[in-house]
Amino acid sequence: MDLLDLIDAVQSVADGLLFGSTYALLGIGFTLIFGVMHKINLSYAAASIGAAYGSLLLLSGFTAPAIVVFMAAALCGGVIGALVYFIGFKFIPVANPLATLMSTVGLLLLIDEIIVHTTQGVPLAYPALYSDVVVRLGPFMLRGDLMFVFVLGCACMVLFLLLLYRTRLGIATRAVSQQPVASQLCGISILQVNVLTFVVTGILGGIAGAMSGAAIGMLSPLLAQPLTVKGLIVTVIGGLGSIPGAIIAGLIVGGLESLFQFLRGVTERDLYIMMLLFAFLVFRPGGIFAKAPGRD
Amino acid sequence: MRIVNVAVAALLAGTMTGLSGGALAQERTVKITGFGAKSGVVRVFGVNSEAAMKAAAEEINKAGGVTLGDGTKAKLSAEFLDDRCNAEEGISVIRRIASSDAFVAVGPTCSNVAESLFGILQKKVGDASDSGLQFPVFADVAAKGGLAAISEWAFRNVPSELEMYKSLFAWLKREHPNLKTIYGGVEKDFAHSNATYGVMKKQAEENGFQVLGTGEWLLNDTTFSTQVREMRRANPEIVAISAHPFTTCGVLREMDRQGVKPKLLIGLTSSSSIETLQGCAKQAEGIIIPTSFAPVTPEAKAAAENVSKQGGSMDLHSAAAYEIMFILKDVIESQKIMAKPDTVQADRNKMRQGLAALKETKGLLGTVGRTNDREAIKPYLYVHAKEGSWQVLHKPSS
């Protein structure tokens, strides 16, 4: 590998890490719902993209700045999150995880079809902040919009961790995830916590969808499927239920995906990410931050 | 007496009803079924084809409709089924159409669907050992080269991209003798893009351009920084992108970001559509694309307006669907198609024979030639993106 190749390899990793923050946010959403309800919500990434589409729809009559569009996406994400809970989780018996899984697959397809039929499947331009800014560091070049996405993603993760560890809602959420029956006996409303969990993860998903749209510059119904797969990979590699794991895994997957694309080309890129997933499932099924088995 | 009056009145009423029923029976409607993608990211192609078929049917009906084999005047109507750009669904849709009274179908949108679907048709007419479907299919959008050769029941009204890019590169060599190097970009997993890139590359090399490299990406890819970095390193004078609007725009935006400014941009035929301009007009400024449709003749302008009224937009693909409806009208009349439930297979055979016998047809940009392997030789021109619209850059025939 000559110097130019080395520079390109480093540049690829940097680009991937910046974009990986969207994967991390999606991973947090997947993992939080699993942490609280011990169920996988496969419609999460589709709902995130749906929220980003919703923000464009909500502001279609205005020329709103990008940051307002992101906030609208977060709002739409919260609403869609609550809807997903009531449609796909609320009325399905807790003891039947397969039924919930299938209902979220149904919701994934439903959301996808709603997007397709609302927009006729036509990709829509999505606004980005600092899209014209390019920061040059010697031979390296960092995109302003990706750096903004990265910073916004990190800010959301910090705020989310503060919410989880410094607020009553966070305490209740953690309590329900660890001991649902004991939490209920302590007066915590399981329904309320579940709904709020879906709303909060929906808000995160909305921001993740908006960030994906901003980083790519476009929204397309085609995004739902790859983001679902990436979100799941991040969740497994990070460790189901581990928020720090989802963050680190999101960045790792983003960085490696970009590096493999540079080294092996587009047709082999996803193969190596799948091999990474396979390796984790075999050798470290608990993910990066696998917990030692406890009494819970 | 009253009873007699009532009986006479009833008889008269019955006669009138019978007459009006008979008159109504004269007002027949012949349904032409189109099919293609009306879901997913290429839904817009299906929407445009349907609108074009409906606009053409309306035009034909306004001019008196179509005369069937028994002299009956019939109105044409168009319906459109969704195959979701999926080969299995395309085959299922064509079987559904073939199980009806239909004697021809128009579609599909995607080359991968056409390739599989033409494969289930009988390969050679009259081959008793081949139990393939004996049903004529007339493709409007599926653009991958040479597909009609798969079956004698398959026909296409799509332009020959080989001819178009052959002409374009020869023209580039003449008009821009100072440009020597070219870099390609291709959607590796899409049959049409991949096949056309092969054509672009071959024509570029045959015309003395040096191909410095090729960036590859997938149809649903969203980041292109690695490919564009390689492109920037190669520093080409021309960039030729064989991709559909979604990724074409992604690549053009990334080129803009990374400061890749080639002297000339070339695009894929399918990107000469409104979606590219809606997605990235600024970055696409100047891109040259050969196309078989532009509203440059009075007929083409009127057709574009009619299609727009039907909720679609006219481009090289939907123009083909529009033309197909007029071709079908002529064949129905010349072959004396009956369009009755008891003449279905005979009508299908007549339709196939009529289409196969065509030597040329009337197109929106002029006469369209027909080859022995059931393909079209369509007139074409080069357009370029200028100030947010497609404008004619050059007409090779003029």
XYZ file of C-alpha atoms in Angstrom:
694
model
C 0.000 0.000 0.000
C 1.594 3.293 -1.063
C 1.163 6.590 0.753
C -1.786 7.701 -1.375
C -3.581 4.441 -0.660
C -2.861 4.821 3.039
C -4.269 8.344 3.015
C -7.380 7.107 1.221
C -7.760 4.249 3.693
C -7.601 6.653 6.649
C -9.988 9.010 4.874
C -12.413 6.130 4.291
C -12.373 5.211 7.971
C -12.934 8.850 8.960
C -15.918 9.165 6.581
C -17.324 5.905 7.884
C -16.938 6.918 11.520
C -18.743 10.192 10.889
C -21.607 8.414 9.116
C -21.538 5.645 11.726
C -23.133 7.957 14.298
C -26.472 7.413 12.504
C -25.991 3.658 12.893
C -25.214 4.223 16.568
C -28.461 6.132 17.091
C -30.425 3.397 15.351
C -28.613 0.802 17.441
C -29.583 2.672 20.625
C -33.229 2.624 19.580
C -33.189 -1.107 18.860
C -31.335 -1.868 22.059
C -33.444 0.319 24.348
C -36.686 -1.323 23.280
C -35.049 -4.701 23.733
C -33.702 -3.587 27.116
C -37.122 -2.515 28.379
C -39.446 -4.994 26.716
C -37.050 -7.807 25.778
C -38.460 -7.670 22.274
C -36.957 -6.684 18.934
C -38.724 -3.917 17.058
C -37.881 -4.607 13.420
C -39.903 -1.622 12.224
C -37.604 0.822 13.997
C -35.426 1.891 11.050
C -38.458 2.131 8.737
C -40.168 4.306 11.361
C -37.039 6.481 11.493
C -37.097 7.018 7.749
C -40.883 7.518 7.976
C -40.287 10.257 10.554
C -37.790 11.991 8.256
C -40.343 11.820 5.439
C -42.966 13.113 7.876
C -40.836 16.149 8.645
C -40.725 17.045 4.949
C -44.479 16.557 4.726
C -45.103 18.616 7.858
C -43.043 21.525 6.547
C -43.981 21.169 2.886
C -45.642 24.593 2.838
C -42.632 26.411 4.314
C -39.019 26.962 3.461
C -37.793 25.864 6.857
C -34.116 25.777 7.849
C -32.543 22.361 8.188
C -32.510 22.448 11.992
C -36.301 23.003 12.067
C -36.696 20.039 9.690
C -34.614 17.890 12.079
C -36.793 18.968 15.017
C -39.909 18.138 13.025
C -38.396 14.718 12.283
C -37.850 14.148 16.002
C -41.464 15.133 16.665
C -42.766 12.814 13.949
C -40.499 10.075 15.296
C -42.067 10.398 18.750
C -45.584 10.160 17.323
C -44.722 7.194 15.091
C -42.972 5.541 18.057
C -46.152 5.750 20.147
C -48.226 4.437 17.230
C -45.850 1.506 16.754
C -46.268 0.633 20.432
C -50.056 0.734 20.330
C -50.346 -1.124 17.025
C -47.544 -3.649 17.323
C -46.967 -4.249 21.035
C -49.742 -3.119 23.367
C -52.333 -5.755 22.540
C -50.041 -8.678 21.827
C -49.495 -11.064 24.759
C -46.183 -10.488 26.526
C -45.568 -14.226 26.591
C -45.592 -14.447 22.808
C -42.399 -12.763 21.585
C -42.687 -14.354 18.121
C -46.053 -12.653 17.546
C -44.518 -9.276 18.449
C -41.596 -9.929 16.147
C -43.932 -10.723 13.275
C -46.115 -7.715 14.028
C -43.048 -5.467 13.776
C -42.130 -7.097 10.450
C -45.667 -6.231 9.336
C -45.228 -2.682 10.577
C -41.900 -2.418 8.750
C -43.608 -3.340 5.473
C -46.612 -1.144 6.251
C -44.487 1.934 6.956
C -42.428 1.232 3.841
C -45.552 0.950 1.691
C -47.041 4.124 3.198
C -43.835 5.982 2.299
C -43.847 4.524 -1.214
C -47.483 5.372 -1.861
C -47.334 8.832 -0.294
C -44.274 9.849 -2.270
C -44.782 7.602 -5.322
C -41.410 6.103 -4.402
C -39.631 9.168 -5.710
C -36.525 10.057 -3.694
C -36.823 13.453 -2.030
C -34.031 15.937 -1.378
C -33.314 16.313 2.337
C -31.711 19.468 3.737
C -28.352 19.375 5.447
C -26.489 21.886 7.552
C -22.984 22.891 6.461
C -23.248 20.851 3.266
C -20.968 23.334 1.483
C -18.334 23.280 4.220
C -15.305 21.074 3.710
C -12.624 21.005 6.403
C -9.182 20.183 5.018
C -6.618 18.695 7.393
C -3.482 18.159 5.343
C -4.315 15.498 2.783
C -7.592 14.680 4.540
C -10.953 16.186 3.892
C -13.878 16.134 6.296
C -17.366 16.976 5.109
C -19.043 19.712 7.122
C -22.467 18.071 6.943
C -21.095 14.713 8.133
C -19.236 16.445 10.979
C -22.481 18.171 11.968
C -24.306 14.839 11.816
C -21.597 13.316 13.997
C -21.713 16.131 16.572
C -25.525 16.099 16.626
C -25.473 12.318 16.998
C -23.022 12.536 19.902
C -25.112 15.290 21.555
C -28.240 13.117 21.249
C -26.427 10.156 22.761
C -25.208 12.264 25.733
C -28.678 13.739 26.283
C -30.168 10.293 26.068
C -27.718 8.854 28.608
C -28.457 11.806 30.942
C -32.168 11.076 30.519
C -31.620 7.431 31.314
C -29.343 7.904 34.338
C -30.338 11.302 35.763
C -34.133 11.509 35.501
C -37.085 9.761 37.135
C -38.192 8.459 33.745
C -34.739 6.954 33.260
C -34.823 5.302 36.659
C -38.315 3.943 35.951
C -37.233 2.676 32.541
C -34.239 0.872 33.982
C -36.332 -0.512 36.808
C -38.943 -1.879 34.400
C -36.236 -3.389 32.207
C -34.673 -5.195 35.174
C -37.653 -6.134 37.372
C -41.025 -5.423 35.737
C -43.089 -7.057 38.485
C -41.198 -5.379 41.327
C -41.442 -2.038 39.508
C -45.184 -2.442 39.222
C -45.416 -3.256 42.930
C -43.471 -0.041 43.610
C -46.166 1.943 41.801
C -44.483 2.393 38.422
C -46.937 2.255 35.540
C -45.589 -0.289 33.056
C -47.866 1.066 30.310
C -46.657 4.614 30.851
C -42.992 3.583 30.862
C -43.451 1.463 27.742
C -45.204 4.262 25.867
C -42.596 6.806 26.925
C -39.799 4.414 25.951
C -41.268 4.119 22.466
C -41.729 7.878 22.268
C -38.142 8.562 23.355
C -36.689 5.935 21.034
C -38.982 7.264 18.323
C -37.528 10.744 18.841
C -34.028 9.292 18.606
C -35.076 7.367 15.504
C -36.540 10.503 13.957
C -33.235 12.282 14.507
C -31.349 9.275 13.114
C -33.601 9.283 10.040
C -33.073 13.014 9.584
C -29.319 12.585 10.016
C -29.257 9.810 7.431
C -31.225 12.008 5.044
C -28.934 14.958 5.708
C -25.762 12.883 5.306
C -26.989 11.327 2.053
C -28.789 14.437 0.835
C -31.869 12.426 -0.089
C -34.579 10.246 1.347
C -35.609 7.109 -0.456
C -37.871 4.216 0.552
C -34.882 2.031 -0.307
C -33.168 3.233 2.857
C -35.468 1.376 5.262
C -34.121 -2.086 4.495
C -30.365 -1.431 4.678
C -30.781 0.699 7.800
C -32.820 -2.076 9.453
C -30.060 -4.562 8.699
C -27.331 -2.171 9.902
C -29.290 -1.314 13.054
C -29.652 -5.001 13.887
C -25.987 -5.723 13.217
C -24.989 -2.812 15.456
C -27.328 -4.059 18.189
C -25.917 -7.581 18.079
C -22.275 -6.484 17.912
C -22.830 -3.929 20.656
C -24.671 -6.452 22.771
C -28.463 -6.614 23.050
C -29.507 -4.112 25.662
C -26.132 -2.344 25.926
C -26.292 1.360 25.086
C -22.521 2.011 25.187
C -22.171 -1.120 23.062
C -24.607 0.246 20.467
C -22.669 3.517 20.284
C -19.270 1.872 19.858
C -20.631 -0.774 17.472
C -22.334 1.896 15.335
C -19.059 3.714 14.874
C -17.136 0.480 14.251
C -19.628 -0.736 11.629
C -19.619 2.661 9.897
C -15.822 2.823 9.841
C -15.270 -0.776 8.732
C -17.960 -0.600 6.067
C -16.233 2.356 4.489
C -12.781 0.764 4.823
C -13.921 -2.529 3.269
C -15.480 -0.635 0.416
C -12.145 1.048 -0.235
C -10.113 -2.146 0.107
C -12.392 -4.727 -1.523
C -14.945 -2.799 -3.574
C -18.643 -2.343 -3.396
C -19.642 -5.895 -4.260
C -17.729 -7.416 -1.328
C -18.271 -4.617 1.211
C -21.307 -6.050 2.992
C -19.862 -9.553 2.986
C -17.172 -8.547 5.494
C -19.683 -6.806 7.763
C -21.768 -9.985 7.752
C -18.642 -12.012 8.562
C -17.974 -9.664 11.478
C -21.519 -10.248 12.711
C -21.046 -13.981 12.322
C -17.787 -13.848 14.274
C -19.489 -11.994 17.127
C -22.407 -14.419 17.181
C -20.021 -17.360 17.420
C -17.234 -16.059 19.637
C -18.850 -13.257 21.630
C -22.630 -13.596 21.417
C -23.104 -11.056 24.204
C -21.516 -8.350 22.079
C -18.672 -5.948 22.852
C -19.867 -5.184 26.356
C -21.162 -8.603 27.234
C -22.280 -8.682 30.841
C -21.419 -11.505 33.168
C -24.563 -13.514 33.876
C -26.264 -11.994 36.951
C -29.186 -12.928 39.101
C -31.617 -11.071 36.781
C -108.402 -2.650 -23.686
C -106.302 -1.518 -20.770
C -104.561 -4.897 -20.753
C -103.829 -4.573 -24.467
C -102.390 -1.070 -23.934
C -100.167 -2.313 -21.134
C -99.030 -5.235 -23.257
C -98.245 -2.949 -26.215
C -96.387 -0.543 -23.940
C -94.415 -3.407 -22.427
C -93.613 -4.727 -25.894
C -92.468 -1.295 -27.027
C -90.394 -0.828 -23.895
C -88.884 -4.239 -24.386
C -88.099 -3.485 -27.993
C -86.519 -0.139 -27.041
C -84.462 -1.800 -24.339
C -83.390 -4.447 -26.801
C -82.483 -1.825 -29.353
C -80.547 0.252 -26.890
C -78.881 -2.923 -25.671
C -77.967 -3.694 -29.242
C -76.714 -0.161 -29.765
C -74.677 -0.451 -26.597
C -73.264 -3.733 -27.822
C -71.942 -1.833 -30.845
C -70.068 0.527 -28.469
C -67.369 -1.908 -27.535
C -64.348 -1.194 -25.433
C -61.080 -3.007 -25.960
C -58.839 -3.051 -22.939
C -55.076 -2.916 -23.375
C -53.236 -3.991 -20.251
C -49.943 -2.444 -19.327
C -47.746 -3.627 -16.499
C -44.609 -2.466 -14.762
C -43.321 -0.958 -11.555
C -45.868 1.080 -9.661
C -44.231 0.469 -6.302
C -40.755 1.135 -5.041
C -38.130 3.534 -6.138
C -38.805 3.070 -9.865
C -42.569 3.531 -9.407
C -42.388 6.747 -11.372
C -41.661 4.796 -14.576
C -44.887 2.805 -14.162
C -46.860 5.937 -13.322
C -45.568 7.625 -16.466
C -46.215 4.587 -18.673
C -49.784 4.295 -17.405
C -50.414 8.001 -17.968
C -48.939 7.748 -21.473
C -51.071 4.734 -22.354
C -54.206 6.466 -21.089
C -53.375 9.691 -22.919
C -52.843 7.779 -26.151
C -56.099 5.817 -25.685
C -57.953 9.089 -25.195
C -56.425 10.509 -28.376
C -57.351 7.403 -30.351
C -60.910 7.449 -28.988
C -61.318 11.143 -29.820
C -60.376 10.328 -33.394
C -63.095 7.637 -33.574
C -61.530 4.664 -31.832
C -60.353 1.466 -33.419
C -62.078 -0.654 -36.070
C -62.259 -4.344 -35.216
C -62.244 -7.253 -37.663
C -66.051 -7.404 -37.884
C -66.304 -3.692 -38.654
C -67.320 -2.745 -35.143
C -65.909 0.512 -33.867
C -64.390 0.114 -30.411
C -62.956 2.442 -27.859
C -59.553 1.681 -26.390
C -59.000 1.749 -22.659
C -55.793 1.213 -20.742
C -55.318 -0.458 -17.408
C -52.019 -0.975 -15.622
C -50.867 -3.678 -13.222
C -47.992 -3.469 -10.755
C -45.107 -5.949 -10.927
C -42.989 -4.056 -8.377
C -39.926 -4.405 -10.622
C -39.736 -7.987 -9.409
C -39.221 -10.882 -11.818
C -41.483 -13.351 -9.978
C -44.284 -10.815 -9.732
C -43.819 -9.869 -13.380
C -44.286 -13.507 -14.412
C -47.342 -13.775 -12.168
C -48.797 -10.587 -13.675
C -48.275 -11.739 -17.268
C -49.894 -15.092 -16.504
C -52.842 -13.195 -15.020
C -53.151 -11.038 -18.143
C -52.800 -14.074 -20.398
C -55.623 -15.831 -18.531
C -57.981 -13.018 -19.537
C -59.345 -12.053 -22.974
C -56.311 -9.847 -23.592
C -54.523 -10.353 -26.903
C -51.442 -8.261 -26.073
C -49.722 -6.690 -23.041
C -47.507 -3.623 -22.786
C -44.553 -3.680 -20.391
C -42.576 -4.200 -18.240
C -40.542 -1.404 -16.642
C -37.448 -3.283 -15.521
C -35.018 -5.214 -17.684
C -34.582 -7.919 -15.054
C -38.346 -8.539 -15.188
C -38.390 -8.541 -19.000
C -35.489 -10.962 -19.156
C -37.230 -13.543 -16.937
C -40.674 -12.920 -18.341
C -39.661 -13.251 -21.986
C -38.064 -16.532 -20.905
C -41.463 -18.087 -20.115
C -42.834 -17.188 -23.561
C -42.646 -19.736 -26.352
C -39.219 -19.273 -27.924
C -40.082 -20.092 -31.537
C -43.567 -19.726 -32.938
C -45.114 -23.018 -33.963
C -42.672 -25.165 -31.988
C -44.959 -27.905 -30.694
C -42.306 -29.128 -28.276
C -42.195 -25.717 -26.538
C -45.076 -25.256 -24.119
C -44.104 -21.642 -23.352
C -46.768 -18.961 -23.153
C -48.044 -17.901 -26.576
C -48.849 -14.318 -25.814
C -47.418 -11.158 -27.411
C -45.693 -8.736 -25.044
C -44.581 -5.287 -26.190
C -41.945 -3.716 -23.919
C -41.896 0.049 -23.457
C -39.274 0.704 -20.770
C -37.003 -2.321 -20.207
C -33.901 -1.051 -21.955
C -31.179 -3.685 -21.638
C -29.877 -4.544 -25.097
C -31.188 -7.470 -27.151
C -34.003 -8.683 -24.894
C -36.571 -9.285 -27.643
C -34.341 -12.007 -29.093
C -35.360 -14.239 -26.172
C -38.758 -15.076 -27.706
C -40.582 -14.543 -30.985
C -43.531 -13.364 -28.886
C -41.480 -10.500 -27.425
C -41.369 -7.030 -29.005
C -39.795 -3.777 -27.903
C -40.193 -0.130 -28.682
C -37.133 1.015 -26.748
C -34.210 2.813 -28.309
C -30.984 1.011 -29.129
C -28.502 2.275 -26.582
C -25.683 0.741 -28.589
C -26.534 3.021 -31.529
C -27.074 6.041 -29.310
C -23.787 5.832 -27.431
C -21.907 4.809 -30.579
C -23.104 8.011 -32.173
C -22.538 10.094 -29.036
C -18.898 9.054 -28.580
C -18.140 9.567 -32.255
C -19.686 13.033 -31.961
C -17.676 13.776 -28.804
C -14.485 12.826 -30.587
C -15.337 15.225 -33.419
C -16.593 18.092 -31.270
C -14.067 17.840 -28.449
C -10.826 16.540 -29.976
C -8.893 18.002 -27.046
C -10.566 15.660 -24.543
C -8.702 12.380 -24.138
C -9.465 10.749 -20.812
C -12.632 9.352 -19.329
C -13.680 7.871 -15.986
C -16.758 5.701 -15.627
C -19.267 5.116 -12.897
C -21.802 2.309 -12.797
C -24.617 0.866 -10.673
C -23.101 -2.583 -10.566
C -26.233 -4.462 -9.491
C -28.687 -3.082 -12.050
C -28.956 -4.939 -15.361
C -29.652 -1.883 -17.488
C -26.938 0.330 -15.960
C -24.369 -2.439 -16.076
C -25.087 -3.390 -19.688
C -25.082 0.227 -20.831
C -21.807 0.926 -19.065
C -20.303 -1.909 -21.103
C -21.534 -0.113 -24.226
C -20.218 3.274 -23.033
C -16.792 1.878 -22.196
C -16.452 0.004 -25.480
C -17.503 3.019 -27.527
C -15.191 5.320 -25.578
C -12.221 3.028 -26.239
C -13.124 2.560 -29.897
C -13.150 6.316 -30.319
C -9.708 6.679 -28.819
C -10.603 7.839 -25.322
C -8.471 6.475 -22.527
C -10.623 4.920 -19.776
C -8.806 5.735 -16.539
C -10.976 3.667 -14.245
C -14.479 2.798 -13.096
C -16.262 3.626 -9.873
C -18.828 1.039 -8.846
C -21.790 1.331 -6.511
C -25.128 -0.356 -5.888
C -28.647 0.832 -6.742
C -29.534 1.577 -3.120
C -26.123 2.927 -2.059
C -26.109 6.245 -0.309
C -22.470 7.228 0.112
C -20.045 7.638 -2.738
C -17.007 9.256 -1.144
C -14.617 6.364 -1.851
C -15.600 6.108 -5.514
C -15.395 9.852 -6.054
C -12.015 10.053 -4.296
C -10.646 7.519 -6.764
C -12.218 9.534 -9.557
C -10.576 12.715 -8.221
C -7.226 10.990 -8.094
C -7.581 9.875 -11.731
C -8.409 13.470 -12.728
C -10.410 12.611 -15.872
C -11.545 15.093 -18.495
C -14.853 13.288 -19.025
C -16.981 11.451 -16.478
C -19.576 8.972 -17.806
C -22.156 7.802 -15.274
C -24.313 4.782 -16.067
C -26.811 5.007 -13.222
C -30.406 5.959 -12.510
C -31.388 9.365 -11.093
C -31.129 8.479 -7.386
C -27.479 7.422 -7.391
C -26.537 9.697 -10.282
C -27.495 12.626 -8.059
C -25.638 11.126 -5.090
C -22.449 10.821 -7.129
C -22.794 14.271 -8.695
C -23.249 15.828 -5.249
C -20.201 14.035 -3.911
C -18.195 15.157 -6.951
C -19.281 18.709 -6.197
C -18.201 18.346 -2.562
C -14.827 16.900 -3.432
C -14.236 19.484 -6.134
C -14.216 17.010 -9.031
C -15.016 19.165 -12.048
C -14.635 17.266 -15.328
C -14.859 19.188 -18.563
C -17.746 17.013 -19.694
C -20.378 14.829 -18.060
C -22.244 11.984 -19.763
C -25.266 10.232 -18.280
C -27.457 7.168 -18.727
C -30.549 7.444 -20.965
C -32.851 6.815 -17.990
C -31.431 9.831 -16.175
C -32.678 12.231 -18.854
C -35.828 12.534 -16.783
C -37.410 15.119 -14.543
C -36.261 13.205 -11.416
C -32.619 14.059 -12.062
C -33.418 17.745 -12.332
C -35.638 17.606 -9.256
C -32.865 15.889 -7.325
C -29.711 17.723 -8.371
C -30.231 20.286 -11.129
C -27.254 22.375 -10.007
C -24.778 19.496 -9.996
C -26.196 17.979 -13.192
C -25.797 21.212 -15.143
C -24.306 20.414 -18.534
C -24.646 16.615 -18.374
C -25.142 15.197 -21.889
C -27.522 12.280 -22.408
C -28.798 10.689 -25.609
C -32.562 10.221 -25.581
C -35.306 9.099 -27.921
C -37.714 11.740 -26.677
C -37.764 15.498 -26.295
C -40.736 17.775 -26.949
C -39.270 19.116 -30.184
C -42.016 18.338 -32.703
C -45.647 19.528 -32.568
C -46.781 15.889 -32.045
C -44.280 15.378 -29.243
C -45.303 18.632 -27.544
C -48.998 17.730 -27.728
C -48.307 14.206 -26.463
C -46.286 15.582 -23.530
C -49.186 17.875 -22.601
C -51.704 15.026 -22.807
C -49.559 12.767 -20.648
C -49.147 15.573 -18.128
C -52.947 15.907 -17.937
C -53.085 12.205 -17.057
C -50.729 12.763 -14.117
C -47.485 11.579 -15.669
C -44.541 13.074 -17.431
C -43.262 12.284 -20.887
C -39.734 10.979 -21.210
C -38.012 8.467 -23.434
C -39.717 5.572 -21.622
C -43.282 6.855 -21.460
C -43.020 8.150 -25.030
C -42.467 4.530 -26.048
C -45.682 3.483 -24.262
C -47.556 6.303 -25.983
C -46.300 5.218 -29.399
C -47.081 1.564 -28.671
C -50.793 2.343 -28.275
C -50.894 3.819 -31.780
C -48.923 0.889 -33.175
C -51.403 -1.512 -31.557
C -54.337 0.401 -33.049
C -52.850 0.018 -36.527
C -52.138 -3.677 -36.047
C -55.624 -4.338 -34.643
C -57.087 -2.785 -37.777
C -54.702 -4.290 -40.320
C -54.886 -7.777 -38.824
C -58.657 -7.607 -38.337
C -58.491 -8.484 -34.674
C -61.930 -9.483 -33.368
C -61.354 -8.922 -29.642
C -64.003 -11.451 -28.648
C -63.771 -14.105 -25.937
C -63.994 -16.906 -28.517
C -61.205 -15.503 -30.709
C -58.578 -14.945 -28.031
C -55.824 -17.271 -29.285
C -56.495 -16.369 -32.922
C -56.244 -12.669 -31.997
C -52.979 -13.261 -30.160
C -51.539 -15.015 -33.201
C -52.738 -12.222 -35.490
C -51.317 -9.598 -33.181
C -47.949 -11.347 -33.081
C -47.903 -11.731 -36.846
C -48.885 -8.095 -37.314
C -46.197 -6.828 -34.983
C -43.562 -9.123 -36.488
C -44.455 -7.928 -39.997
C -43.928 -4.251 -39.190
C -41.047 -2.696 -41.064
C -41.453 0.773 -39.634
C -43.824 2.688 -37.387
C -44.626 6.299 -36.709
C -42.878 7.747 -33.671
C -43.090 11.083 -31.917
C -39.689 12.147 -33.259
C -40.136 10.609 -36.707
C -40.160 7.200 -38.355
C -39.153 4.262 -36.186
C -37.526 1.335 -37.950
C -38.130 -2.281 -36.922
C -35.453 -4.962 -36.979
C -35.921 -8.646 -37.793
C -35.393 -9.505 -34.139
C -38.400 -7.372 -33.109
C -36.475 -4.375 -31.819
C -36.962 -0.710 -32.686
C -34.529 1.645 -34.366
C -35.686 4.935 -32.930
C -34.613 8.421 -33.870
C -32.706 10.085 -31.077
C -31.017 13.271 -30.094
C -28.700 14.517 -27.405
C -30.040 16.648 -24.611
C -28.160 18.464 -21.901
C -29.253 19.840 -18.558
C -29.361 23.600 -18.750
C -30.752 25.917 -16.106
C -32.961 23.239 -14.595
C -34.432 21.803 -17.781
C -33.497 19.363 -20.530
C -32.599 21.167 -23.716
C -31.716 19.746 -27.095
C -27.978 19.911 -27.698
C -27.681 18.076 -30.986
C -29.784 16.095 -33.453
C -27.505 13.499 -35.033
C -29.711 13.003 -38.070
C -29.828 16.695 -38.996
